[in-house]
N, CA, C and O atoms as a MOPAC input file, in Angstrom:
PM7 MOZYME 1SCF
protein

 N      0.83500 1    -1.17400 1     0.00000 1
 C      0.00000 1     0.00000 1     0.00000 1
 C      0.88800 1     1.24800 1     0.00000 1
 O      1.89800 1     1.28700 1     0.70300 1
 N      0.52600 1     2.24500 1    -0.76700 1
 C      1.24000 1     3.51700 1    -0.80700 1
 C      0.54200 1     4.54100 1     0.07200 1
 O     -0.68600 1     4.59600 1     0.13000 1
 N      1.34500 1     5.35400 1     0.75700 1
 C      0.79300 1     6.45900 1     1.53200 1
 C      1.89200 1     7.48300 1     1.76100 1
 O      3.07200 1     7.20900 1     1.54100 1
 N      1.48800 1     8.67000 1     2.20900 1
 C      2.46600 1     9.70400 1     2.52700 1
 C      3.23900 1     9.32400 1     3.78200 1
 O      2.74800 1     8.58600 1     4.63700 1
 N      4.43900 1     9.83700 1     3.87200 1
 C      5.30000 1     9.53900 1     5.00600 1
 C      4.71600 1    10.12600 1     6.28800 1
 O      4.06400 1    11.17100 1     6.27200 1
 N      4.96200 1     9.43400 1     7.39200 1
 C      4.57500 1     9.88700 1     8.73000 1
 C      5.82600 1     9.93700 1     9.59900 1
 O      6.80100 1     9.23400 1     9.33100 1
 N      5.80000 1    10.75500 1    10.62400 1
 C      6.95000 1    10.86800 1    11.51600 1
 C      7.31100 1     9.50700 1    12.10200 1
 O      8.48900 1     9.21900 1    12.31100 1
 N      6.32000 1     8.67200 1    12.36800 1
 C      6.58300 1     7.35100 1    12.95700 1
 C      7.38300 1     6.44100 1    12.02200 1
 O      7.85700 1     5.38900 1    12.45200 1
 N      7.54200 1     6.82400 1    10.75800 1
 C      8.30500 1     6.02900 1     9.79700 1
 C      9.80600 1     6.28100 1     9.88200 1
 O     10.57800 1     5.62900 1     9.17900 1
 N     10.23000 1     7.21100 1    10.72500 1
 C     11.62500 1     7.65300 1    10.73700 1
 C     12.61800 1     6.51800 1    10.96600 1
 O     13.63500 1     6.45400 1    10.27600 1
 N     12.35400 1     5.63200 1    11.90600 1
 C     13.30400 1     4.55400 1    12.19100 1
 C     13.48300 1     3.65200 1    10.97400 1
 O     14.60800 1     3.29700 1    10.62300 1
 N     12.38300 1     3.28400 1    10.33500 1
 C     12.47000 1     2.42600 1     9.15200 1
 C     13.20500 1     3.12600 1     8.02100 1
 O     14.01200 1     2.50500 1     7.32900 1
 N     12.93400 1     4.41500 1     7.82300 1
 C     13.60500 1     5.15700 1     6.75700 1
 C     15.09100 1     5.31600 1     7.05300 1
 O     15.91300 1     5.21200 1     6.14400 1
 N     15.44500 1     5.56400 1     8.30300 1
 C     16.85600 1     5.67400 1     8.67300 1
 C     17.58400 1     4.36400 1     8.39700 1
 O     18.72400 1     4.37300 1     7.93300 1
 N     16.93700 1     3.24300 1     8.67700 1
 C     17.53600 1     1.93400 1     8.41400 1
 C     17.70300 1     1.69400 1     6.92100 1
 O     18.76000 1     1.24300 1     6.48100 1
 N     16.67300 1     1.98900 1     6.14100 1
 C     16.76600 1     1.82700 1     4.68400 1
 C     17.87600 1     2.71900 1     4.13300 1
 O     18.67000 1     2.28200 1     3.29900 1
 N     17.93300 1     3.96800 1     4.59700 1
 C     18.97400 1     4.88300 1     4.12400 1
 C     20.37100 1     4.34500 1     4.41900 1
 O     21.25900 1     4.40900 1     3.56900 1
 N     20.56200 1     3.81600 1     5.62500 1
 C     21.87500 1     3.30400 1     6.01800 1
 C     22.21400 1     2.00100 1     5.29900 1
 O     23.29200 1     1.86900 1     4.72000 1
 N     21.29700 1     1.04500 1     5.33600 1
 C     21.57100 1    -0.28500 1     4.79500 1
 C     21.58200 1    -0.32700 1     3.27700 1
 O     22.36500 1    -1.06700 1     2.68200 1
 N     20.72700 1     0.45500 1     2.64900 1
 C     20.52800 1     0.30400 1     1.21100 1
 C     21.06200 1     1.46000 1     0.37800 1
 O     21.29700 1     1.30100 1    -0.82000 1
 N     21.25500 1     2.61900 1     0.99600 1
 C     21.80600 1     3.75600 1     0.26000 1
 C     23.19400 1     4.16100 1     0.75600 1
 O     23.92300 1     4.87400 1     0.06600 1
 N     23.55400 1     3.70100 1     1.95900 1
 C     24.86000 1     4.04500 1     2.50600 1
 C     24.92200 1     5.41300 1     3.16600 1
 O     26.00800 1     5.96400 1     3.35000 1
 N     23.76300 1     5.96700 1     3.52600 1
 C     23.71300 1     7.28100 1     4.17500 1
 C     23.28800 1     7.11700 1     5.62500 1
 O     22.21300 1     6.59000 1     5.91300 1
 N     24.13700 1     7.57000 1     6.53200 1
 C     23.85000 1     7.46600 1     7.96600 1
 C     23.24700 1     8.77100 1     8.47100 1
 O     23.91000 1     9.80800 1     8.46200 1
 N     22.01900 1     8.72400 1     8.90100 1
 C     21.37100 1     9.85600 1     9.55300 1
 C     20.46900 1     9.25600 1    10.62800 1
 O     19.61300 1     8.42600 1    10.32400 1
 N     20.65500 1     9.66800 1    11.87800 1
 C     19.93600 1     9.01100 1    12.96800 1
 C     18.43500 1     9.28200 1    12.91400 1
 O     17.96000 1    10.20700 1    12.25500 1
 N     17.71900 1     8.43400 1    13.63600 1
 C     16.25200 1     8.47100 1    13.63400 1
 C     15.71400 1     9.84100 1    14.02500 1
 O     14.76500 1    10.32900 1    13.41200 1
 N     16.30600 1    10.46600 1    15.03700 1
 C     15.80600 1    11.76600 1    15.48800 1
 C     15.93700 1    12.81400 1    14.38400 1
 O     15.03300 1    13.62600 1    14.18600 1
 N     17.04800 1    12.79600 1    13.67300 1
 C     17.24800 1    13.77100 1    12.59400 1
 C     16.29300 1    13.49300 1    11.44200 1
 O     15.78000 1    14.42600 1    10.82400 1
 N     16.04900 1    12.21700 1    11.14600 1
 C     15.07800 1    11.87000 1    10.10000 1
 C     13.68900 1    12.34800 1    10.51300 1
 O     12.94000 1    12.85400 1     9.67800 1
 N     13.33600 1    12.19300 1    11.78700 1
 C     12.04900 1    12.70200 1    12.27600 1
 C     11.94000 1    14.20800 1    12.04900 1
 O     10.91000 1    14.69600 1    11.58400 1
 N     12.99600 1    14.93700 1    12.37600 1
 C     12.99400 1    16.39400 1    12.18100 1
 C     12.80100 1    16.75100 1    10.71100 1
 O     12.04900 1    17.66700 1    10.37800 1
 N     13.48400 1    16.02100 1     9.84000 1
 C     13.37800 1    16.30000 1     8.40800 1
 C     11.97600 1    15.99500 1     7.89400 1
 O     11.44200 1    16.74200 1     7.07300 1
 N     11.37600 1    14.90800 1     8.36700 1
 C     10.00700 1    14.58500 1     7.94700 1
 C      9.07200 1    15.72400 1     8.34800 1
 O      8.25800 1    16.17500 1     7.54200 1
 N      9.18800 1    16.18900 1     9.59200 1
 C      8.34200 1    17.30800 1    10.04300 1
 C      8.55700 1    18.54100 1     9.16800 1
 O      7.59900 1    19.21000 1     8.77900 1
 N      9.80200 1    18.83200 1     8.86700 1
 C     10.13500 1    19.98200 1     8.01400 1
 C      9.50600 1    19.82700 1     6.63000 1
 O      8.89500 1    20.76400 1     6.11700 1
 N      9.65400 1    18.65400 1     6.02900 1
 C      9.13500 1    18.42500 1     4.68100 1
 C      7.61300 1    18.44600 1     4.65000 1
 O      7.01700 1    18.87200 1     3.66100 1
 N      6.98400 1    17.98600 1     5.72900 1
 C      5.52300 1    18.00400 1     5.77700 1
 C      4.98000 1    19.42900 1     5.73900 1
 O      3.84000 1    19.64500 1     5.32500 1
 N      5.77500 1    20.39000 1     6.16100 1
 C      5.36400 1    21.79400 1     6.14900 1
 C      5.72600 1    22.50000 1     4.84700 1
 O      5.39200 1    23.67000 1     4.66200 1
 N      6.40600 1    21.79400 1     3.94500 1
 C      6.94000 1    22.39600 1     2.72000 1
 C      6.27200 1    21.76300 1     1.50400 1
 O      6.48900 1    20.58600 1     1.21700 1
 N      5.47200 1    22.52800 1     0.80200 1
 C      4.72300 1    21.98200 1    -0.33500 1
 C      5.61400 1    21.59100 1    -1.50500 1
 O      5.12800 1    20.99300 1    -2.46500 1
 N      6.89800 1    21.91100 1    -1.45400 1
 C      7.80400 1    21.51400 1    -2.53200 1
 C      8.33000 1    20.09000 1    -2.36000 1
 O      9.08400 1    19.60400 1    -3.20300 1
 N      7.94600 1    19.43000 1    -1.29500 1
 C      8.37500 1    18.05000 1    -1.08400 1
 C      7.19000 1    17.10500 1    -1.21900 1
 O      6.07000 1    17.42600 1    -0.82200 1
 N      7.45400 1    15.95600 1    -1.77600 1
 C      6.40500 1    14.97600 1    -2.02600 1
 C      6.93000 1    13.60600 1    -1.62300 1
 O      7.98000 1    13.18300 1    -2.10700 1
 N      6.23500 1    12.92400 1    -0.76900 1
 C      6.65600 1    11.60400 1    -0.30300 1
 C      5.62400 1    10.54700 1    -0.65700 1
 O      4.42200 1    10.81200 1    -0.63500 1
 N      6.08300 1     9.37500 1    -0.97700 1
 C      5.24600 1     8.18400 1    -1.06200 1
 C      5.99500 1     7.07100 1    -0.35400 1
 O      7.20700 1     6.94300 1    -0.52600 1
 N      5.31300 1     6.27300 1     0.42800 1
 C      5.95800 1     5.18200 1     1.14600 1
 C      5.16300 1     3.91400 1     0.89800 1
 O      3.93500 1     3.96100 1     0.83100 1
 N      5.83200 1     2.79400 1     0.76200 1
 C      5.14800 1     1.52700 1     0.54700 1
 C      5.26000 1     0.66000 1     1.80200 1
 O      6.25900 1     0.71000 1     2.52000 1
 N      4.24000 1    -0.11900 1     2.04700 1
 C      4.22200 1    -1.06000 1     3.17100 1
 C      4.14800 1    -2.48500 1     2.64900 1
 O      3.58600 1    -2.74500 1     1.58500 1
 N      4.71500 1    -3.38700 1     3.40300 1
 C      4.45300 1    -4.79700 1     3.13300 1
 C      3.03200 1    -5.08300 1     3.59300 1
 O      2.58900 1    -4.55200 1     4.61100 1
 N      2.34000 1    -5.89400 1     2.87200 1
 C      0.95600 1    -6.21000 1     3.23200 1
 C      0.84000 1    -6.95100 1     4.56200 1
 O     -0.10300 1    -6.71900 1     5.31900 1
 N      1.78300 1    -7.83200 1     4.85100 1
 C      1.63700 1    -8.70200 1     6.01100 1
 C      1.72800 1    -7.98100 1     7.35300 1
 O      0.96900 1    -8.29500 1     8.26900 1
 N      2.64200 1    -7.02100 1     7.48500 1
 C      2.81100 1    -6.39500 1     8.79900 1
 C      2.95300 1    -4.87400 1     8.75300 1
 O      3.37100 1    -4.25900 1     9.73400 1
 N      2.61000 1    -4.27800 1     7.63500 1
 C      2.64700 1    -2.82300 1     7.46500 1
 C      4.01100 1    -2.22100 1     7.78800 1
 O      4.09300 1    -1.10800 1     8.30700 1
 N      5.06800 1    -2.94400 1     7.48900 1
 C      6.42000 1    -2.44400 1     7.69600 1
 C      6.86000 1    -1.65100 1     6.47000 1
 O      6.66000 1    -2.09500 1     5.33900 1
 N      7.45600 1    -0.48200 1     6.68700 1
 C      7.95200 1     0.34300 1     5.58500 1
 C      9.14600 1    -0.36100 1     4.95600 1
 O     10.12200 1    -0.66800 1     5.64100 1
 N      9.07200 1    -0.61800 1     3.65200 1
 C     10.16000 1    -1.30200 1     2.96000 1
 C     10.73300 1    -0.48500 1     1.81000 1
 O     11.68100 1    -0.92600 1     1.16000 1
 N     10.18400 1     0.68800 1     1.54400 1
 C     10.72800 1     1.50400 1     0.46600 1
 C     10.07800 1     2.86600 1     0.43700 1
 O      9.01600 1     3.08800 1     1.01800 1
 N     10.75000 1     3.78100 1    -0.26000 1
 C     10.18300 1     5.12300 1    -0.38800 1
 C     10.73200 1     5.82300 1    -1.61500 1
 O     11.79200 1     5.47500 1    -2.13500 1
 N      9.98700 1     6.81100 1    -2.06100 1
 C     10.47800 1     7.77300 1    -3.04100 1
 C     10.29900 1     9.15400 1    -2.43400 1
 O      9.27700 1     9.44700 1    -1.81400 1
 N     11.30300 1     9.99600 1    -2.62100 1
 C     11.25700 1    11.37900 1    -2.14000 1
 C     11.59500 1    12.25600 1    -3.33100 1
 O     12.67100 1    12.13500 1    -3.91500 1
 N     10.68400 1    13.13100 1    -3.68400 1
 C     10.90200 1    14.03900 1    -4.80800 1
 C     10.48700 1    15.44100 1    -4.41800 1
 O      9.62300 1    15.63500 1    -3.56300 1
 N     11.11700 1    16.42100 1    -5.06000 1
 C     10.74600 1    17.81200 1    -4.85200 1
 C     10.45500 1    18.45000 1    -6.20200 1
 O     10.82600 1    17.92400 1    -7.25100 1
 N      9.79700 1    19.57100 1    -6.15200 1
 C      9.51200 1    20.31700 1    -7.37600 1
 C     10.82300 1    20.88300 1    -7.90700 1
 O     11.60200 1    21.48000 1    -7.16400 1
 N     11.05400 1    20.68800 1    -9.19800 1
 C     12.23300 1    21.22200 1    -9.88300 1
 C     11.73800 1    22.32100 1   -10.80100 1
 O     11.23500 1    22.05700 1   -11.89300 1
 N     11.88700 1    23.55800 1   -10.34600 1
 C     11.40000 1    24.71300 1   -11.10100 1
 C     12.57100 1    25.65500 1   -11.33300 1
 O     13.16400 1    26.16900 1   -10.38400 1
 N     12.89800 1    25.87600 1   -12.59700 1
 C     14.03500 1    26.72500 1   -12.95300 1
 C     13.61700 1    27.73300 1   -14.01500 1
 O     12.50500 1    27.68100 1   -14.54100 1
 N     14.51200 1    28.63100 1   -14.31200 1
 C     14.28500 1    29.60600 1   -15.38200 1
 C     14.59000 1    29.02700 1   -16.75600 1
 O     14.29600 1    29.66000 1   -17.77100 1
 N     15.17600 1    27.82700 1   -16.80300 1
 C     15.60800 1    27.26300 1   -18.08100 1
 C     14.88900 1    25.98500 1   -18.49500 1
 O     15.23900 1    25.38600 1   -19.51200 1
 N     13.89600 1    25.56000 1   -17.73000 1
 C     13.14900 1    24.36200 1   -18.13200 1
 C     11.73600 1    24.41300 1   -17.56100 1
 O     11.43200 1    25.20900 1   -16.67300 1
 N     10.89400 1    23.55200 1   -18.08800 1
 C      9.54300 1    23.42000 1   -17.55000 1
 C      9.61300 1    22.74700 1   -16.17900 1
 O     10.58900 1    22.06100 1   -15.87500 1
 N      8.61000 1    22.93600 1   -15.37000 1
 C      8.57000 1    22.37400 1   -14.02100 1
 C      8.44700 1    20.85900 1   -14.07500 1
 O      7.68200 1    20.31200 1   -14.87000 1
 N      9.20700 1    20.19200 1   -13.22200 1
 C      9.22100 1    18.73100 1   -13.12100 1
 C      9.33100 1    18.33600 1   -11.65400 1
 O      9.51400 1    19.18000 1   -10.77800 1
 N      9.21600 1    17.04000 1   -11.40900 1
 C      9.64600 1    16.48600 1   -10.13500 1
 C     11.12200 1    16.13500 1   -10.27200 1
 O     11.56000 1    15.68900 1   -11.33200 1
 N     11.88400 1    16.33400 1    -9.21200 1
 C     13.27100 1    15.90700 1    -9.13000 1
 C     13.34600 1    14.85100 1    -8.03200 1
 O     13.06200 1    15.14200 1    -6.87000 1
 N     13.72400 1    13.63400 1    -8.39100 1
 C     13.81000 1    12.54800 1    -7.41500 1
 C     15.06200 1    12.75400 1    -6.57500 1
 O     16.17600 1    12.78400 1    -7.09800 1
 N     14.86900 1    12.89300 1    -5.28200 1
 C     15.97600 1    13.04300 1    -4.34100 1
 C     16.37500 1    11.70600 1    -3.74700 1
 O     17.51900 1    11.52600 1    -3.33300 1
 N     15.44700 1    10.77500 1    -3.70400 1
 C     15.75100 1     9.46000 1    -3.16600 1
 C     14.71600 1     8.44000 1    -3.58400 1
 O     13.51400 1     8.70400 1    -3.55700 1
 N     15.19800 1     7.27200 1    -3.97000 1
 C     14.35200 1     6.10400 1    -4.22300 1
 C     15.09500 1     4.93200 1    -3.62600 1
 O     16.22400 1     4.64600 1    -4.02300 1
 N     14.48200 1     4.25400 1    -2.68300 1
 C     15.15000 1     3.12700 1    -2.03800 1
 C     14.13600 1     2.07000 1    -1.64900 1
 O     13.02600 1     2.37100 1    -1.21000 1
 N     14.54700 1     0.83000 1    -1.82100 1
 C     13.75800 1    -0.32000 1    -1.38600 1
 C     14.70500 1    -1.23300 1    -0.61500 1
 O     15.81200 1    -1.51600 1    -1.07200 1
 N     14.27000 1    -1.68900 1     0.54500 1
 C     15.08500 1    -2.59100 1     1.35500 1
 C     15.47400 1    -3.81800 1     0.53400 1
 O     14.66600 1    -4.33800 1    -0.23600 1
 N     16.71100 1    -4.27800 1     0.70300 1
 C     17.20500 1    -5.41700 1    -0.08300 1
 C     16.26200 1    -6.60800 1    -0.01600 1
 O     16.02300 1    -7.27000 1    -1.02600 1
 N     15.73500 1    -6.87900 1     1.15000 1
 C     14.86700 1    -8.05300 1     1.31800 1
 C     13.54600 1    -7.92900 1     0.57400 1
 O     12.83900 1    -8.92200 1     0.40000 1
 N     13.20200 1    -6.71100 1     0.12900 1
 C     11.91400 1    -6.49200 1    -0.54800 1
 C     12.08400 1    -6.14600 1    -2.02500 1
 O     11.11900 1    -5.77000 1    -2.69100 1
 N     13.29300 1    -6.27100 1    -2.53100 1
 C     13.53000 1    -5.91700 1    -3.93400 1
 C     12.98800 1    -6.97800 1    -4.87700 1
 O     12.69800 1    -8.10500 1    -4.47800 1
 N     12.86100 1    -6.58300 1    -6.14300 1
 C     12.39900 1    -7.46100 1    -7.22600 1
 C     10.96400 1    -7.93200 1    -7.00400 1
 O     10.59200 1    -9.03500 1    -7.40600 1
 N     10.16800 1    -7.08500 1    -6.36200 1
 C      8.75000 1    -7.36400 1    -6.16100 1
 C      7.88300 1    -6.28000 1    -6.79600 1
 O      6.66400 1    -6.27100 1    -6.62100 1
 N      8.51400 1    -5.37000 1    -7.53000 1
 C      7.76800 1    -4.31200 1    -8.20100 1
 C      7.52800 1    -3.07300 1    -7.36300 1
 O      6.79700 1    -2.17800 1    -7.78800 1
 N      8.12500 1    -2.99700 1    -6.18300 1
 C      7.87500 1    -1.87200 1    -5.28100 1
 C      8.43400 1    -0.57300 1    -5.84800 1
 O      7.74500 1     0.44800 1    -5.83600 1
 N      9.66300 1    -0.59000 1    -6.34300 1
 C     10.25800 1     0.63000 1    -6.90900 1
 C      9.46500 1     1.10500 1    -8.12000 1
 O      9.27200 1     2.30600 1    -8.30900 1
 N      9.01100 1     0.16900 1    -8.93100 1
 C      8.18100 1     0.53400 1   -10.08700 1
 C      6.88500 1     1.17900 1    -9.61700 1
 O      6.44900 1     2.18200 1   -10.18200 1
 N      6.27600 1     0.61600 1    -8.59900 1
 C      5.04600 1     1.17000 1    -8.03800 1
 C      5.27400 1     2.59100 1    -7.51500 1
 O      4.45500 1     3.47900 1    -7.74900 1
 N      6.37700 1     2.80000 1    -6.81500 1
 C      6.69400 1     4.12700 1    -6.28300 1
 C      6.90100 1     5.14000 1    -7.40300 1
 O      6.36600 1     6.24700 1    -7.35200 1
 N      7.67400 1     4.76100 1    -8.40900 1
 C      7.94300 1     5.68500 1    -9.51800 1
 C      6.67700 1     5.95700 1   -10.32800 1
 O      6.45300 1     7.08500 1   -10.76700 1
 N      5.86000 1     4.94500 1   -10.52400 1
 C      4.60700 1     5.12800 1   -11.26100 1
 C      3.68700 1     6.08800 1   -10.51300 1
 O      3.05300 1     6.94800 1   -11.12400 1
 N      3.61700 1     5.94100 1    -9.19700 1
 C      2.78700 1     6.84600 1    -8.39800 1
 C      3.31400 1     8.28000 1    -8.48000 1
 O      2.52900 1     9.22500 1    -8.55800 1
 N      4.62400 1     8.44100 1    -8.46200 1
 C      5.21000 1     9.77500 1    -8.58400 1
 C      4.88900 1    10.37700 1    -9.94800 1
 O      4.53900 1    11.55400 1   -10.04500 1
 N      5.00800 1     9.57700 1   -10.99300 1
 C      4.68400 1    10.05600 1   -12.34200 1
 C      3.21200 1    10.45600 1   -12.44200 1
 O      2.87800 1    11.46700 1   -13.05900 1
 N      2.34400 1     9.66600 1   -11.83900 1
 C      0.91300 1     9.99700 1   -11.85600 1
 C      0.65600 1    11.32500 1   -11.15200 1
 O     -0.14400 1    12.13600 1   -11.61900 1
 N      1.33500 1    11.54500 1   -10.02800 1
 C      1.18100 1    12.81800 1    -9.31800 1
 C      1.71500 1    13.96500 1   -10.17000 1
 O      1.12500 1    15.04600 1   -10.19200 1
 N      2.81400 1    13.74200 1   -10.86200 1
 C      3.34800 1    14.76100 1   -11.76100 1
 C      2.37000 1    15.10400 1   -12.87700 1
 O      2.19500 1    16.27400 1   -13.21600 1
 N      1.73800 1    14.09000 1   -13.44400 1
 C      0.72000 1    14.33500 1   -14.47900 1
 C     -0.45900 1    15.11900 1   -13.90200 1
 O     -0.97000 1    16.04400 1   -14.53400 1
 N     -0.88100 1    14.74000 1   -12.70300 1
 C     -1.99800 1    15.43500 1   -12.05900 1
 C     -1.67700 1    16.91900 1   -11.87900 1
 O     -2.54500 1    17.77600 1   -12.04600 1
 N     -0.43000 1    17.21000 1   -11.53900 1
 C      0.00000 1    18.59500 1   -11.33900 1
 C      0.37500 1    19.28400 1   -12.65900 1
 O      0.71500 1    20.46600 1   -12.67500 1
 N      0.30800 1    18.53500 1   -13.75600 1
 C      0.64000 1    19.05400 1   -15.08900 1
 C      2.11600 1    19.44100 1   -15.21900 1
 O      2.45300 1    20.42200 1   -15.88100 1
 N      2.99200 1    18.65700 1   -14.57700 1
 C      4.43300 1    18.85800 1   -14.70600 1
 C      4.91000 1    18.26700 1   -16.02300 1
 O      4.26300 1    17.39100 1   -16.59700 1
 N      6.04900 1    18.75600 1   -16.49300 1
 C      6.60300 1    18.30900 1   -17.77100 1
 C      7.24000 1    16.92700 1   -17.68200 1
 O      7.34500 1    16.23900 1   -18.69700 1
 N      7.66500 1    16.50500 1   -16.49900 1
 C      8.32500 1    15.21000 1   -16.38800 1
 C      8.88300 1    14.96600 1   -15.00600 1
 O      8.59800 1    15.69100 1   -14.05300 1
 N      9.69600 1    13.91400 1   -14.92700 1
 C     10.41200 1    13.54100 1   -13.71100 1
 C     11.88100 1    13.43300 1   -14.09200 1
 O     12.22400 1    12.79900 1   -15.09000 1
 N     12.73900 1    14.04500 1   -13.30400 1
 C     14.17500 1    13.95500 1   -13.54900 1
 C     14.83400 1    13.32300 1   -12.33500 1
 O     14.29500 1    13.37400 1   -11.23000 1
 N     15.99700 1    12.73000 1   -12.54200 1
 C     16.74000 1    12.13500 1   -11.44400 1
 C     18.19400 1    11.99700 1   -11.83700 1
 O     18.53800 1    12.02000 1   -13.01900 1
 N     19.03400 1    11.85400 1   -10.84600 1
 C     20.45300 1    11.57100 1   -11.04400 1
 C     20.74100 1    10.21100 1   -10.43900 1
 O     20.13500 1     9.82200 1    -9.44100 1
 N     21.67100 1     9.49100 1   -11.05200 1
 C     22.05200 1     8.17400 1   -10.56300 1
 C     23.55800 1     8.02100 1   -10.73200 1
 O     24.09800 1     8.31500 1   -11.79900 1
 N     24.23300 1     7.56500 1    -9.69000 1
 C     25.68400 1     7.40900 1    -9.72900 1
 C     26.14000 1     6.52100 1   -10.88000 1
 O     25.46400 1     5.55700 1   -11.23700 1
 N     27.29100 1     6.85400 1   -11.45500 1
 C     27.80700 1     6.11500 1   -12.60900 1
 C     27.93600 1     4.62400 1   -12.34300 1
 O     27.73400 1     3.81600 1   -13.24900 1
 N     28.26700 1     4.25200 1   -11.12000 1
 C     28.50200 1     2.84700 1   -10.78600 1
 C     27.21700 1     2.04600 1   -10.61100 1
 O     27.28100 1     0.82200 1   -10.49900 1
 N     26.07700 1     2.67900 1   -10.58400 1
 C     24.80500 1     2.00300 1   -10.29000 1
 C     24.14500 1     1.48100 1   -11.56700 1
 O     23.05500 1     1.91400 1   -11.93900 1
 N     24.81200 1     0.56000 1   -12.21600 1
 C     24.35400 1     0.05400 1   -13.50900 1
 C     22.97800 1    -0.61400 1   -13.42700 1
 O     22.16000 1    -0.46300 1   -14.33500 1
 N     22.72500 1    -1.34500 1   -12.35000 1
 C     21.41300 1    -1.97300 1   -12.19100 1
 C     20.30400 1    -0.94100 1   -12.09600 1
 O     19.22500 1    -1.12500 1   -12.66000 1
 N     20.57200 1     0.14500 1   -11.38200 1
 C     19.58800 1     1.23000 1   -11.27900 1
 C     19.36200 1     1.86300 1   -12.64300 1
 O     18.23100 1     2.19700 1   -12.99600 1
 N     20.43400 1     2.02900 1   -13.41100 1
 C     20.29800 1     2.61900 1   -14.74600 1
 C     19.39300 1     1.75900 1   -15.62300 1
 O     18.53500 1     2.27700 1   -16.33700 1
 N     19.58800 1     0.45400 1   -15.56500 1
 C     18.73600 1    -0.45200 1   -16.34800 1
 C     17.28200 1    -0.34500 1   -15.89900 1
 O     16.36900 1    -0.35500 1   -16.72500 1
 N     17.07300 1    -0.24500 1   -14.60300 1
 C     15.72400 1    -0.10000 1   -14.06100 1
 C     15.06100 1     1.15900 1   -14.60800 1
 O     13.92800 1     1.10600 1   -15.08400 1
 N     15.75600 1     2.28700 1   -14.54300 1
 C     15.18000 1     3.54500 1   -15.01800 1
 C     14.91700 1     3.50400 1   -16.52000 1
 O     13.89000 1     3.99900 1   -16.98700 1
 N     15.83400 1     2.92000 1   -17.27100 1
 C     15.63200 1     2.81100 1   -18.71800 1
 C     14.41600 1     1.94900 1   -19.03400 1
 O     13.66300 1     2.24400 1   -19.96200 1
 N     14.22800 1     0.89100 1   -18.26300 1
 C     13.05600 1     0.02400 1   -18.45200 1
 C     11.75600 1     0.79900 1   -18.22400 1
 O     10.73300 1     0.50100 1   -18.83900 1
 N     11.80500 1     1.79500 1   -17.33800 1
 C     10.63000 1     2.62900 1   -17.06300 1
 C     10.46200 1     3.75900 1   -18.07800 1
 O      9.50200 1     4.52600 1   -18.00400 1
 N     11.40000 1     3.86100 1   -19.02600 1
 C     11.28600 1     4.87600 1   -20.06400 1
 C     12.13600 1     6.11300 1   -19.84800 1
 O     12.03800 1     7.06600 1   -20.62100 1
 N     12.96800 1     6.12200 1   -18.81500 1
 C     13.85700 1     7.25600 1   -18.57200 1
 C     15.05600 1     7.17300 1   -19.51000 1
 O     15.51700 1     6.08200 1   -19.84800 1
 N     15.55100 1     8.32100 1   -19.92400 1
 C     16.69700 1     8.39700 1   -20.82700 1
 C     17.82100 1     9.17400 1   -20.15700 1
 O     17.59200 1    10.21400 1   -19.54000 1
 N     19.03900 1     8.65300 1   -20.28600 1
 C     20.21300 1     9.38000 1   -19.80000 1
 C     20.48100 1    10.52200 1   -20.77000 1
 O     20.65500 1    10.29500 1   -21.96800 1
 N     20.51300 1    11.73900 1   -20.26100 1
 C     20.66100 1    12.89500 1   -21.14200 1
 C     22.03200 1    13.55500 1   -21.05100 1
 O     22.41700 1    14.28900 1   -21.96100 1
 N     22.78200 1    13.31000 1   -19.96700 1
 C     24.13500 1    13.85900 1   -19.87600 1
 C     24.87100 1    13.25100 1   -18.69500 1
 O     24.26600 1    12.64400 1   -17.81100 1
 N     26.18800 1    13.42700 1   -18.69400 1
 C     27.03500 1    13.01700 1   -17.57300 1
 C     27.43700 1    14.26500 1   -16.80800 1
 O     27.63200 1    15.33000 1   -17.39300 1
 N     27.55900 1    14.12400 1   -15.50400 1
 C     27.88900 1    15.27300 1   -14.66900 1
 C     28.85000 1    14.86700 1   -13.57000 1
 O     28.99900 1    13.68400 1   -13.26400 1
 N     29.49200 1    15.84500 1   -12.98800 1
 C     30.23000 1    15.67600 1   -11.74200 1
 C     29.47200 1    16.45900 1   -10.67700 1
 O     28.89200 1    17.50700 1   -10.95900 1
 N     29.48200 1    15.95000 1    -9.46900 1
 C     28.83300 1    16.65500 1    -8.37200 1
 C     29.90500 1    17.37500 1    -7.57000 1
 O     30.93600 1    16.79000 1    -7.23900 1
 N     29.66800 1    18.61500 1    -7.26500 1
 C     30.57200 1    19.40800 1    -6.45000 1
 C     29.84800 1    19.80600 1    -5.17100 1
 O     28.70300 1    20.25500 1    -5.21000 1
 N     30.52500 1    19.63700 1    -4.03600 1
 C     29.96000 1    20.01100 1    -2.74400 1
 C     31.01900 1    20.77800 1    -1.96300 1
 O     32.19900 1    20.42900 1    -1.98400 1
 N     30.59100 1    21.80300 1    -1.29200 1
 C     31.43600 1    22.49800 1    -0.32500 1
 C     30.67100 1    22.49000 1     0.98900 1
 O     29.63800 1    23.14800 1     1.11500 1
 N     31.17600 1    21.74700 1     1.96500 1
 C     30.49800 1    21.66700 1     3.25600 1
 C     30.76600 1    22.92900 1     4.06100 1
 O     31.88800 1    23.43400 1     4.09600 1
 N     29.73600 1    23.42300 1     4.69800 1
 C     29.83800 1    24.65700 1     5.47700 1
 C     29.74200 1    24.38900 1     6.96300 1
 O     29.81000 1    25.32100 1     7.76400 1

């Protein structure tokens, strides 16, 4: 079942982020971010549950991508499914729901970035109809 994220999902999301994406952020900080995003209309969450015990096993997090040089789209900030729940169509369900919401809002599309080494993810996105349009380097300056 798909639904919007709730603060009570923080522990499960923190675990998925750590185990499946390699990003460590503690449960309390994830709770704070969920509260922040719930107050911000530029963020959109969908979360999937396993039918048997309503455990969160995956999520998509996207924000509005609005620039002076392109039409408005969703920008996927995160898509993750727990390893034990992969290959069951959950990621496809999450992306399809995001695309449907984008159509409802009359957005031009959905964009995302994927690390060069994530070949399996690239195949997944291509299977869904996404096209690689360019290569980039990411630059960060921590403050």
